[in-house]
Coordinates of C-alpha atoms and ligand atoms in Angstrom, one line a residue:
X1 CA -5.0 -62.7 34.1
X2 CA -4.5 -65.6 31.8
X3 CA -6.0 -65.6 28.3
X4 CA -6.0 -68.5 25.9
X5 CA -6.6 -68.2 22.2
X6 CA -7.6 -71.4 20.4
X7 CA -6.6 -71.4 16.8
X8 CA -3.3 -69.8 15.8
X9 CA -4.5 -68.9 12.3
X10 CA -5.0 -65.4 11.0
X11 CA -7.6 -64.2 13.6
X12 CA -6.2 -66.1 16.6
X13 CA -2.6 -65.0 16.1
X14 CA -3.6 -61.4 15.4
X15 CA -5.8 -61.4 18.6
X16 CA -3.0 -62.9 20.7
X17 CA -0.5 -60.3 19.6
X18 CA -3.0 -57.4 20.2
X19 CA -3.8 -58.8 23.7
X20 CA 0.0 -58.7 24.5
X21 CA 0.6 -55.3 23.0
X22 CA -2.3 -53.9 25.1
X23 CA -1.0 -55.8 28.1
X24 CA -4.4 -57.2 28.9
X25 CA -3.0 -60.4 30.4
X26 CA 0.2 -61.5 32.2
X27 CA 0.0 -64.9 30.3
X28 CA -1.3 -65.5 26.8
X29 CA -1.5 -69.1 25.5
X30 CA -1.9 -69.7 21.8
X31 CA -3.1 -73.3 20.9
X32 CA -3.6 -75.0 17.6
X33 CA -3.7 -78.6 16.3
X34 CA -0.9 -77.8 13.8
X35 CA 2.4 -78.7 15.4
X36 CA 5.0 -75.9 15.5
X37 CA 2.7 -73.1 14.2
X38 CA 1.5 -71.8 17.6
X39 CA 4.9 -72.3 19.1
X40 CA 6.7 -70.4 16.3
X41 CA 4.1 -67.6 16.2
X42 CA 4.0 -67.2 19.9
X43 CA 7.8 -67.1 20.2
X44 CA 8.0 -64.5 17.5
X45 CA 5.4 -62.3 19.3
X46 CA 7.2 -62.8 22.6
X47 CA 10.4 -61.5 21.1
X48 CA 8.6 -58.3 20.1
X49 CA 8.1 -57.5 23.8
X50 CA 11.4 -55.5 24.4
X51 CA 10.7 -53.4 21.3
X52 CA 7.0 -52.9 21.9
X53 CA 7.4 -52.7 25.7
X54 CA 5.2 -55.5 27.0
X55 CA 6.0 -58.2 29.5
X56 CA 3.2 -60.5 28.6
X57 CA 4.4 -64.1 28.4
X58 CA 3.1 -65.6 25.2
X59 CA 3.4 -69.4 24.8
X60 CA 2.4 -71.6 21.9
X61 CA 1.2 -75.1 22.4
X62 CA -0.7 -78.1 21.1
X63 CA -1.4 -79.3 24.7
X64 CA -4.6 -78.2 26.5
X65 CA -2.9 -78.7 29.9
X66 CA -1.0 -75.4 29.1
X67 CA -4.4 -73.6 29.0
X68 CA -5.2 -74.6 32.7
X69 CA -7.0 -72.0 34.7
X70 CA -7.6 -69.5 31.9
X71 CA -9.7 -66.5 32.8
X72 CA -10.8 -65.9 29.2
X73 CA -10.7 -68.3 26.2
X74 CA -11.1 -67.0 22.7
X75 CA -12.1 -69.7 20.2
X76 CA -11.1 -69.0 16.6
X77 CA -10.5 -72.7 15.6
X78 CA -12.3 -73.8 12.4
X79 CA -12.1 -74.6 8.8
X80 CA -12.6 -72.3 5.9
X81 CA -15.1 -73.4 3.3
X82 CA -13.5 -75.5 0.5
X83 CA -14.6 -75.9 -3.1
X84 CA -17.4 -78.3 -3.3
X85 CA -18.3 -78.0 0.4
X86 CA -21.8 -76.8 1.1
X87 CA -22.7 -74.4 3.9
X88 CA -24.2 -77.3 5.8
X89 CA -21.0 -79.4 5.5
X90 CA -19.0 -76.5 6.8
X91 CA -21.5 -76.0 9.6
X92 CA -21.2 -79.6 10.7
X93 CA -17.4 -79.6 10.5
X94 CA -17.0 -76.4 12.5
X95 CA -19.6 -77.5 15.0
X96 CA -17.6 -80.7 15.6
X97 CA -14.4 -78.7 16.0
X98 CA -15.9 -76.1 18.4
X99 CA -17.6 -78.9 20.4
X100 CA -14.3 -80.8 20.9
X101 CA -12.3 -77.6 21.6
X102 CA -14.9 -76.5 24.2
X103 CA -14.8 -79.9 25.9
X104 CA -11.0 -79.7 26.1
X105 CA -11.0 -76.2 27.4
X106 CA -13.5 -77.1 30.1
X107 CA -11.4 -80.0 31.2
X108 CA -8.6 -77.6 32.3
X109 CA -10.4 -74.4 33.3
X110 CA -13.2 -74.2 35.8
X111 CA -15.0 -71.0 35.1
X112 CA -13.6 -69.2 32.1
X113 CA -15.4 -66.6 30.0
X114 CA -15.5 -67.9 26.4
X115 CA -15.5 -65.5 23.5
X116 CA -16.5 -67.2 20.3
X117 CA -15.2 -66.0 17.0
X118 CA -15.5 -69.1 14.8
X119 CA -18.2 -69.0 12.1
X120 CA -21.1 -69.4 11.6
X121 CA -20.8 -67.2 14.7
X122 CA -24.2 -67.4 16.5
X123 CA -24.5 -71.1 16.0
X124 CA -20.9 -71.8 17.2
X125 CA -21.6 -69.6 20.3
X126 CA -24.6 -71.9 21.0
X127 CA -22.3 -75.0 20.6
X128 CA -19.8 -73.4 23.1
X129 CA -22.6 -72.7 25.5
X130 CA -24.2 -76.2 25.4
X131 CA -20.9 -78.0 25.7
X132 CA -19.3 -75.8 28.3
X133 CA -22.4 -75.8 30.5
X134 CA -21.2 -72.3 31.7
X135 CA -23.9 -69.7 32.5
X136 CA -24.8 -67.8 29.3
X137 CA -23.4 -64.6 30.7
X138 CA -19.9 -66.3 30.3
X139 CA -20.3 -67.5 26.6
X140 CA -20.4 -64.6 24.3
X141 CA -20.1 -64.3 20.5
X142 CA -18.1 -61.7 18.7
X143 CA -19.9 -60.3 15.6
X144 CA -21.7 -57.1 16.3
X145 CA -18.6 -55.2 17.3
X146 CA -17.1 -56.1 14.0
X147 CA -20.2 -55.4 11.9
X148 CA -20.6 -52.1 13.8
X149 CA -16.9 -51.2 13.2
X150 CA -17.4 -51.8 9.5
X151 CA -20.6 -49.6 9.4
X152 CA -18.8 -46.9 11.4
X153 CA -15.8 -47.0 9.1
X154 CA -17.9 -46.5 6.0
X155 CA -19.9 -43.6 7.6
X156 CA -16.8 -41.8 8.8
X157 CA -15.2 -42.3 5.4
X158 CA -18.3 -41.0 3.6
X159 CA -18.6 -37.9 5.8
X160 CA -14.8 -37.4 6.2
X161 CA -15.1 -37.3 10.0
X162 CA -13.3 -39.1 12.8
X163 CA -14.4 -42.7 13.5
X164 CA -14.4 -41.7 17.1
X165 CA -17.5 -39.6 16.6
X166 CA -19.5 -42.2 14.8
X167 CA -21.9 -44.3 17.0
X168 CA -23.8 -47.1 15.4
X169 CA -25.5 -50.4 16.2
X170 CA -25.6 -53.5 14.1
X171 CA -27.8 -56.2 15.6
X172 CA -29.1 -59.6 14.5
X173 CA -27.1 -62.6 13.1
X174 CA -23.6 -62.3 11.7
X175 CA -24.1 -62.7 8.0
X176 CA -26.7 -61.8 5.5
X177 CA -29.4 -61.4 8.1
X178 CA -27.6 -58.7 10.2
X179 CA -29.7 -55.7 11.2
X180 CA -28.0 -52.3 11.0
X181 CA -30.2 -50.0 13.2
X182 CA -30.1 -46.6 11.5
X183 CA -32.2 -45.0 14.2
X184 CA -29.5 -45.3 16.7
X185 CA -26.7 -44.3 14.4
X186 CA -25.3 -40.8 14.8
X187 CA -22.3 -38.6 14.4
X188 CA -21.5 -36.8 17.7
X189 CA -25.1 -37.2 18.6
X190 CA -26.4 -35.9 15.2
X191 CA -28.7 -38.6 13.6
X192 CA -27.1 -39.7 10.3
X193 CA -30.5 -39.1 8.7
X194 CA -29.6 -35.4 9.0
X195 CA -26.2 -35.9 7.5
X196 CA -26.8 -38.2 4.5
X197 CA -29.5 -39.0 2.0
X198 CA -31.6 -42.2 2.4
X199 CA -29.9 -43.6 -0.7
X200 CA -26.4 -43.1 0.8
X201 CA -27.4 -44.7 4.1
X202 CA -29.0 -47.7 2.2
X203 CA -25.8 -48.2 0.2
X204 CA -23.6 -48.1 3.4
X205 CA -26.0 -50.6 5.1
X206 CA -25.7 -52.8 2.1
X207 CA -21.9 -52.6 2.1
X208 CA -21.8 -53.4 5.8
X209 CA -24.0 -56.5 5.2
X210 CA -21.6 -57.7 2.6
X211 CA -18.5 -56.5 4.5
X212 CA -17.0 -59.9 5.0
X213 CA -17.6 -61.0 1.4
X214 CA -16.0 -57.8 0.1
X215 CA -12.7 -58.8 1.8
X216 CA -12.9 -62.5 0.8
X217 CA -13.3 -61.4 -2.8
X218 CA -10.0 -59.5 -2.6
X219 CA -8.1 -62.1 -0.6
X220 CA -9.4 -65.1 -2.6
X221 CA -8.2 -67.4 0.1
X222 CA -9.1 -66.8 3.7
X223 CA -11.2 -64.1 5.2
X224 CA -10.8 -60.9 7.2
X225 CA -8.7 -60.9 10.4
X226 CA -7.4 -57.5 11.4
X227 CA -10.8 -56.0 12.3
X228 CA -12.2 -59.3 13.6
X229 CA -9.3 -59.7 16.0
X230 CA -9.4 -56.1 17.1
X231 CA -13.2 -56.5 17.8
X232 CA -12.6 -59.6 19.9
X233 CA -9.9 -57.7 21.8
X234 CA -12.2 -54.8 22.4
X235 CA -14.6 -57.2 24.2
X236 CA -11.7 -58.6 26.2
X237 CA -10.6 -55.1 27.2
X238 CA -14.2 -54.4 28.5
X239 CA -14.1 -57.6 30.6
X240 CA -10.5 -57.4 31.9
X241 CA -10.9 -53.8 32.9
X242 CA -14.6 -54.2 34.0
X243 CA -15.5 -51.3 31.8
X244 CA -19.2 -51.9 31.6
X245 CA -19.1 -51.1 27.9
X246 CA -22.3 -51.3 25.9
X247 CA -21.4 -53.4 22.9
X248 CA -23.4 -55.4 20.4
X249 CA -22.5 -59.1 21.1
X250 CA -24.1 -62.4 20.4
X251 CA -26.0 -63.3 23.6
X252 CA -28.4 -65.9 24.6
X253 CA -31.8 -64.2 24.7
X254 CA -34.4 -65.2 27.3
X255 CA -37.5 -63.6 26.0
X256 CA -36.0 -60.2 25.1
X257 CA -37.3 -59.0 21.7
X258 CA -39.8 -61.8 21.8
X259 CA -36.9 -64.3 21.2
X260 CA -36.2 -67.2 23.5
X261 CA -33.2 -69.4 23.9
X262 CA -31.4 -68.3 20.8
X263 CA -27.9 -66.6 20.5
X264 CA -28.2 -63.4 18.5
X265 CA -26.5 -60.0 18.3
X266 CA -28.0 -57.5 20.7
X267 CA -26.6 -54.7 22.9
X268 CA -25.1 -56.0 26.1
X269 CA -23.3 -54.5 29.1
X270 CA -19.8 -56.2 29.3
X271 CA -17.8 -56.2 32.5
X272 CA -15.7 -58.5 34.6
X273 CA -18.5 -61.1 34.8
X274 CA -19.0 -61.2 31.1
X275 CA -22.5 -60.2 30.0
X276 CA -23.9 -58.2 33.0
X277 CA -27.2 -57.3 31.3
X278 CA -28.9 -57.4 27.9
X279 CA -30.4 -54.2 26.8
X280 CA -33.8 -54.2 25.1
X281 CA -33.9 -51.2 22.9
X282 CA -36.9 -49.9 21.0
X283 CA -36.9 -51.2 17.4
X284 CA -39.3 -50.4 14.7
X285 CA -41.5 -53.1 13.2
X286 CA -39.1 -53.8 10.3
X287 CA -36.0 -54.0 12.5
X288 CA -37.8 -56.3 15.0
X289 CA -38.9 -58.5 12.2
X290 CA -35.3 -58.6 10.9
X291 CA -34.0 -59.6 14.3
X292 CA -36.6 -62.3 14.7
X293 CA -36.0 -63.7 11.2
X294 CA -32.2 -63.8 12.0
X295 CA -33.0 -65.6 15.2
X296 CA -35.3 -68.2 13.5
X297 CA -32.5 -69.0 11.0
X298 CA -30.0 -69.5 13.9
X299 CA -32.5 -71.6 15.9
X300 CA -33.2 -73.9 12.9
X301 CA -29.5 -74.6 12.4
X302 CA -29.0 -75.1 16.2
X303 CA -31.9 -77.6 16.3
X304 CA -30.2 -79.6 13.4
X305 CA -27.1 -79.9 15.6
X306 CA -28.9 -81.5 18.6
X307 CA -27.5 -85.0 18.0
X308 CA -24.0 -83.8 17.5
X309 CA -24.1 -81.9 20.8
X310 CA -25.8 -84.6 23.0
Ligands
APR401 N1 -8.2 -77.4 17.4 C1 -7.4 -76.3 17.4 N2 -7.2 -75.6 16.3 C2 -7.8 -75.9 15.2 C3 -8.7 -77.0 15.1 C4 -8.9 -77.8 16.3 N3 -9.7 -78.8 16.4 N4 -9.2 -77.1 13.9 C5 -8.7 -76.1 13.2 N5 -7.8 -75.4 14.0 C6 -7.0 -74.2 13.6 C7 -6.3 -74.4 12.2 O1 -5.2 -75.2 12.3 C8 -6.0 -72.9 11.9 O2 -4.7 -72.6 12.3 O3 -7.8 -73.1 13.5 C9 -7.0 -72.1 12.7 C10 -7.9 -71.3 11.9 O4 -7.2 -70.3 11.3 P1 -7.4 -69.7 9.8 O5 -7.7 -70.9 8.9 O6 -6.3 -68.8 9.5 O7 -8.8 -69.0 9.9 P2 -9.0 -67.5 10.5 O8 -9.0 -66.5 9.4 O9 -8.1 -67.3 11.7 O10 -10.5 -67.6 11.0 C11 -10.9 -68.4 12.1 O11 -12.7 -67.0 12.7 O12 -13.6 -65.1 11.8 C12 -13.7 -66.5 11.9 O13 -14.8 -67.3 9.9 C13 -13.6 -67.3 10.6 O14 -14.4 -69.4 11.5 C14 -13.2 -68.6 11.1 C15 -12.4 -68.3 12.3

């Protein structure tokens, strides 16, 4: 198993290290455009092997030839929003980066599974799919696992129970339009509606929706990376070990939920072939409307990228 991580920044480096620690691959390649950064970080991680007891070979590089024949490629490359830059400017910049990165990746690997992490997530996953020409089952966006992890953390903290017993689903787009599905949220099978007031649930839903911004406000520069990296690695673990996990991921819908040809967060079965099926769960009217609204925002943005991607 060879796993390449593109972008040796906060999320990419943390993900690469976690992949090695969990011994999910024999080879990990960390690539960035910045010279020296991926090499230095990768060597530092590699030298942790004897202490942390992993034999994974981690290499840093600026050369896509070193990514040849990767089984899984995680894309975290991108720019953060700078003062004076509009959301649209950022979208165009990151779409250009993800387009070029995907083209380079595909020059050296035939049939990888791409896990997209760069934001805006659902749109970047679309870019990766269009440019790679891979089947949609092999181009998957990481968002729902992170959003769900945040929701589960807040629920467990509120009830003072183990996170292990908290099951939840957050669907829809990664951002303001995410759709936490309260109906399928439970603690050891007990619906949270029996454990918390409607007001408390609403406040946790709201905190989940603003989870990324809460961290950005603390950090001032940069955004969250421990939980995002851990979430991407949970998806990798499901694929590498063919676990058939049911996880919320950004997947290309083909009529499910009345949505066609749009990447959006839904429950999928993840195994060695990537997305093995998309689950269509019963949503109430408001949730379904939320999901469709999310999808229409993603679609509009993707349509605006048509010339950049052709
Ligand atoms: N090719 C390769 N690497 C690139 C490219 C490119 N064309 N353009 C930028 N990068 C690299 C940067 O040099 C940087 O090292 O991507 C890395 C991004 O790292 P950070 O700025 O630390 O950002 P990070 O916090 O890791 O987030 C990366 O993941 O969660 C999302 O919103 C987040 O889109 C962002 C991405």
